[in-house]
CSV table of C-alpha atoms in Angstrom, one decimal:
chain,number,residue,atom,x,y,z
Q,263,ASP,CA,0.0,0.0,0.0
Q,264,ILE,CA,1.1,3.6,-0.6
Q,265,VAL,CA,1.6,5.4,2.6
Q,266,MET,CA,0.7,9.1,2.6
Q,267,THR,CA,2.4,11.2,5.3
Q,268,GLN,CA,1.2,14.7,6.0
Q,269,THR,CA,2.9,17.4,7.9
Q,270,PRO,CA,2.1,19.2,10.1
Q,271,LEU,CA,-0.8,17.3,11.8
Q,272,SER,CA,-1.9,20.6,13.3
Q,273,SER,CA,-1.6,24.1,12.0
Q,274,PRO,CA,-2.6,27.2,14.0
Q,275,VAL,CA,-2.8,30.1,11.6
Q,276,THR,CA,-3.6,33.8,12.0
Q,277,LEU,CA,-6.5,35.0,9.9
Q,278,GLY,CA,-5.2,36.6,6.7
Q,279,GLN,CA,-1.9,34.8,6.9
Q,280,PRO,CA,-0.8,32.0,4.6
Q,281,ALA,CA,-0.8,28.2,5.4
Q,282,SER,CA,1.0,25.3,3.9
Q,283,ILE,CA,0.5,21.6,4.3
Q,284,SER,CA,2.9,19.0,3.0
Q,285,CYS,CA,2.1,15.5,1.8
Q,286,ARG,CA,4.7,12.8,1.0
Q,287,SER,CA,3.9,9.5,-0.6
Q,288,GLY,CA,5.8,6.3,0.0
Q,289,GLN,CA,6.3,5.8,-3.7
Q,290,SER,CA,5.9,7.8,-6.9
Q,291,LEU,CA,2.3,8.7,-7.7
Q,292,VAL,CA,2.9,8.9,-11.4
Q,293,HIS,CA,0.4,6.6,-13.1
Q,294,SER,CA,1.2,4.5,-16.2
Q,295,ASP,CA,-1.1,6.8,-18.1
Q,296,GLY,CA,1.2,9.8,-17.2
Q,297,ASN,CA,-1.2,11.4,-14.7
Q,298,THR,CA,-0.5,11.9,-11.1
Q,299,TYR,CA,-3.6,11.2,-9.1
Q,300,LEU,CA,-2.9,13.3,-6.0
Q,301,SER,CA,-5.9,15.2,-4.7
Q,302,TRP,CA,-6.6,17.4,-1.6
Q,303,LEU,CA,-9.8,17.3,0.4
Q,304,GLN,CA,-11.2,19.7,3.0
Q,305,GLN,CA,-13.5,18.5,5.8
Q,306,ARG,CA,-15.1,21.2,7.8
Q,307,PRO,CA,-16.5,20.3,11.3
Q,308,GLY,CA,-19.5,18.1,11.0
Q,309,GLN,CA,-19.4,18.0,7.2
Q,310,PRO,CA,-18.5,15.4,4.6
Q,311,PRO,CA,-15.2,15.8,2.8
Q,312,ARG,CA,-15.1,18.2,-0.2
Q,313,LEU,CA,-12.7,18.1,-3.1
Q,314,LEU,CA,-10.4,21.1,-3.4
Q,315,ILE,CA,-7.6,20.1,-5.7
Q,316,TYR,CA,-7.2,17.2,-8.1
Q,317,LYS,CA,-4.2,15.9,-10.1
Q,318,ILE,CA,-1.8,17.9,-8.0
Q,319,SER,CA,-2.8,21.4,-9.0
Q,320,ASN,CA,-6.2,21.6,-10.6
Q,321,ARG,CA,-8.8,23.6,-8.5
Q,322,PHE,CA,-12.2,21.9,-8.5
Q,323,SER,CA,-15.3,23.9,-9.5
Q,324,GLY,CA,-16.2,26.6,-6.9
Q,325,VAL,CA,-13.0,26.4,-5.0
Q,326,PRO,CA,-11.5,29.8,-4.2
Q,327,ASP,CA,-8.3,30.7,-5.9
Q,328,ARG,CA,-6.6,31.2,-2.5
Q,329,PHE,CA,-6.1,27.4,-2.6
Q,330,SER,CA,-3.3,26.1,-4.7
Q,331,GLY,CA,-1.6,22.7,-5.1
Q,332,SER,CA,1.9,21.9,-6.3
Q,333,GLY,CA,4.5,19.1,-6.3
Q,334,ALA,CA,5.6,16.1,-8.3
Q,335,GLY,CA,6.5,12.5,-7.9
Q,336,THR,CA,6.3,11.9,-4.1
Q,337,ASP,CA,6.2,15.4,-2.6
Q,338,PHE,CA,3.2,17.6,-2.7
Q,339,THR,CA,2.0,20.8,-1.1
Q,340,LEU,CA,-1.3,22.5,-0.5
Q,341,LYS,CA,-1.1,26.3,0.1
Q,342,ILE,CA,-3.7,28.7,1.3
Q,343,SER,CA,-2.6,32.2,0.4
Q,344,ARG,CA,-4.7,34.0,3.0
Q,345,VAL,CA,-6.6,32.0,5.6
Q,346,GLU,CA,-10.2,32.8,6.2
Q,347,ALA,CA,-12.4,31.7,9.1
Q,348,GLU,CA,-14.3,29.3,6.8
Q,349,ASP,CA,-11.1,27.4,6.1
Q,350,VAL,CA,-11.1,25.8,9.6
Q,351,GLY,CA,-11.2,22.0,9.3
Q,352,VAL,CA,-9.2,19.0,8.5
Q,353,TYR,CA,-7.3,18.7,5.2
Q,354,TYR,CA,-6.4,15.3,3.6
Q,355,CYS,CA,-4.3,14.4,0.7
Q,356,MET,CA,-5.3,11.3,-1.2
Q,357,GLN,CA,-3.7,9.1,-3.8
Q,358,ALA,CA,-5.7,7.2,-6.4
Q,359,THR,CA,-2.8,6.1,-8.6
Q,360,GLN,CA,-2.8,2.6,-7.2
Q,361,PHE,CA,-5.2,0.3,-5.3
Q,362,PRO,CA,-5.9,0.5,-2.4
Q,363,TYR,CA,-6.5,4.2,-2.6
Q,364,THR,CA,-5.0,5.8,0.5
Q,365,PHE,CA,-5.3,9.1,2.5
Q,366,GLY,CA,-3.0,11.1,4.6
Q,367,GLN,CA,-3.7,11.2,8.3
Q,368,GLY,CA,-5.2,14.7,8.0
Q,369,THR,CA,-4.0,18.1,9.0
Q,370,LYS,CA,-6.2,20.2,11.4
Q,371,LEU,CA,-6.2,23.8,10.5
Q,372,GLU,CA,-7.3,26.1,13.3
Q,373,ILE,CA,-7.2,29.8,13.9
Q,374,LYS,CA,-4.8,31.3,16.5
O,243,GLU,CA,-27.2,19.7,-8.9
O,244,VAL,CA,-25.3,16.5,-8.0
O,245,GLN,CA,-26.9,14.7,-5.0
O,246,LEU,CA,-25.7,11.6,-3.2
O,247,VAL,CA,-27.9,10.4,-0.4
O,248,GLU,CA,-26.7,7.4,1.7
O,249,SER,CA,-29.1,5.3,3.8
O,250,GLY,CA,-29.3,2.0,5.6
O,251,GLY,CA,-26.9,2.7,8.5
O,252,GLY,CA,-27.8,1.8,12.0
O,253,LEU,CA,-26.9,-0.4,15.0
O,254,VAL,CA,-26.0,-4.0,14.3
O,255,GLN,CA,-24.5,-6.7,16.5
O,256,PRO,CA,-21.1,-8.1,15.8
O,257,GLY,CA,-21.4,-10.8,13.1
O,258,GLY,CA,-24.5,-9.2,11.7
O,259,SER,CA,-25.2,-7.8,8.2
O,260,LEU,CA,-26.3,-4.5,6.8
O,261,ARG,CA,-26.9,-3.1,3.3
O,262,LEU,CA,-26.1,0.5,2.6
O,263,SER,CA,-27.6,2.4,-0.3
O,264,CYS,CA,-26.5,5.6,-2.1
O,265,ALA,CA,-29.1,7.3,-4.2
O,266,ALA,CA,-27.7,9.5,-6.9
O,267,SER,CA,-29.2,12.3,-8.9
O,268,GLY,CA,-28.2,15.3,-10.9
O,269,PHE,CA,-25.7,13.5,-13.2
O,270,THR,CA,-25.5,10.4,-15.4
O,271,PHE,CA,-24.9,7.8,-12.8
O,272,SER,CA,-23.9,5.0,-15.3
O,273,ASN,CA,-21.0,7.2,-16.6
O,274,TYR,CA,-19.1,7.3,-13.2
O,275,ALA,CA,-17.1,4.9,-11.1
O,276,MET,CA,-18.4,5.0,-7.5
O,277,ASN,CA,-16.7,4.5,-4.2
O,278,TRP,CA,-17.4,3.9,-0.6
O,279,VAL,CA,-15.1,5.7,2.0
O,280,ARG,CA,-15.5,5.4,5.7
O,281,GLN,CA,-14.5,7.4,8.8
O,282,ALA,CA,-14.4,5.9,12.2
O,283,PRO,CA,-15.5,8.3,15.0
O,284,GLY,CA,-12.8,10.9,15.5
O,285,LYS,CA,-10.5,9.3,12.9
O,286,GLY,CA,-9.4,9.9,9.4
O,287,LEU,CA,-10.7,8.7,6.0
O,288,GLU,CA,-10.4,5.1,4.9
O,289,TRP,CA,-11.2,4.0,1.4
O,290,VAL,CA,-13.4,0.9,1.3
O,291,SER,CA,-14.3,-0.1,-2.2
O,292,VAL,CA,-14.8,1.0,-5.8
O,293,ILE,CA,-17.0,-0.2,-8.6
O,294,SER,CA,-16.2,0.9,-12.2
O,295,VAL,CA,-18.5,1.9,-15.0
O,296,SER,CA,-18.2,-1.6,-16.4
O,297,GLY,CA,-18.8,-3.3,-13.0
O,298,GLY,CA,-15.3,-4.1,-12.0
O,299,THR,CA,-14.6,-3.9,-8.3
O,300,SER,CA,-11.8,-3.5,-5.8
O,301,TYR,CA,-11.7,-3.6,-2.0
O,302,ALA,CA,-9.6,-2.6,0.9
O,303,ASP,CA,-8.0,-5.6,2.5
O,304,SER,CA,-9.8,-4.9,5.8
O,305,VAL,CA,-13.2,-5.6,4.1
O,306,LYS,CA,-12.3,-8.1,1.4
O,307,GLY,CA,-14.5,-11.2,1.5
O,308,ARG,CA,-17.0,-9.5,3.9
O,309,PHE,CA,-18.3,-6.5,1.9
O,310,THR,CA,-19.7,-6.5,-1.6
O,311,ILE,CA,-20.2,-3.3,-3.7
O,312,SER,CA,-22.8,-3.2,-6.5
O,313,ARG,CA,-24.7,-0.8,-8.5
O,314,ASP,CA,-28.1,-0.6,-10.2
O,315,ASN,CA,-27.8,1.9,-13.1
O,316,SER,CA,-31.6,1.6,-13.7
O,317,LYS,CA,-32.2,2.9,-10.2
O,318,ASN,CA,-29.2,5.3,-10.0
O,319,THR,CA,-28.2,3.6,-6.8
O,320,LEU,CA,-25.0,2.3,-5.4
O,321,TYR,CA,-25.0,-0.4,-2.7
O,322,LEU,CA,-22.6,-1.9,-0.1
O,323,GLN,CA,-23.6,-5.2,1.4
O,324,MET,CA,-21.7,-5.6,4.7
O,325,ASN,CA,-21.5,-9.1,6.3
O,326,SER,CA,-19.7,-10.5,9.3
O,327,LEU,CA,-19.5,-7.0,10.8
O,328,ARG,CA,-17.0,-6.2,13.4
O,329,ALA,CA,-16.7,-3.5,16.0
O,330,GLU,CA,-13.9,-1.9,13.9
O,331,ASP,CA,-16.3,-1.4,11.1
O,332,THR,CA,-18.1,1.2,13.1
O,333,ALA,CA,-17.9,4.4,11.1
O,334,VAL,CA,-19.7,7.0,9.0
O,335,TYR,CA,-19.9,5.5,5.4
O,336,TYR,CA,-19.7,8.0,2.5
O,337,CYS,CA,-20.3,7.3,-1.1
O,338,ALA,CA,-18.4,9.4,-3.7
O,339,THR,CA,-18.3,9.8,-7.4
O,340,GLU,CA,-15.0,9.3,-9.1
O,341,ALA,CA,-13.7,10.9,-12.2
O,342,PRO,CA,-10.5,8.9,-13.0
O,343,GLY,CA,-8.4,9.5,-10.0
O,344,TYR,CA,-10.3,11.8,-7.8
O,345,PHE,CA,-13.6,12.0,-5.9
O,346,GLN,CA,-15.6,15.0,-7.1
O,347,HIS,CA,-18.8,14.6,-5.1
O,348,TRP,CA,-19.6,13.1,-1.7
O,349,GLY,CA,-22.7,12.3,0.1
O,350,GLN,CA,-23.5,13.3,3.7
O,351,GLY,CA,-22.8,9.8,5.0
O,352,THR,CA,-24.6,7.2,7.0
O,353,LEU,CA,-23.5,6.0,10.5
O,354,VAL,CA,-22.9,2.3,11.1
O,355,THR,CA,-22.5,1.2,14.6
O,356,VAL,CA,-21.4,-2.4,15.4
O,357,SER,CA,-22.0,-3.2,19.0
O,358,SER,CA,-23.6,-5.7,21.3
């Protein structure tokens, strides 16, 4: 199984300041079709997960442009340019390159 | 608007069975692979199973041989038959649509509690 490791596990951030979450996979996420199936999900308190970013850096429909994704191979990053109150929640990276699909442990974003 | 509505959760004794359903609307259900993902209380996300457009399936090792995923395209519904349930299967179960390689839409989830 591909292990997904997120850092940090908790991130206290001041409103209006940037935030960054790292995700490292235990092996390359480049699929045989050339795509890298690394996505980022947000889970607000009491809510189901919501897709933010897919294939490393593509923002999903309706996602604010303060969210961005980057990376390649085994190292990926989610950045929030200016944190807003509604961004509080847990963020997960997920790989769908190889079965079983696997998630990172989650990073809890909270406001200082 | 895409809607996924899970149902069928509840309290079941260890060793028992349960069938979850996920009713889909707002998109062409038969064109999408569908997944089940679960989340134990206070824990992270765990992928459970996928069924492709053509009906091919894959399972997490933790449920292989006990859970069966299926779909009825005529009813726009996804199912998860869960047998030989264990305490560690206690979780909120979400269904999710899959474009190749990512989960675009998620349901609200249904809670399964396995306890005597």
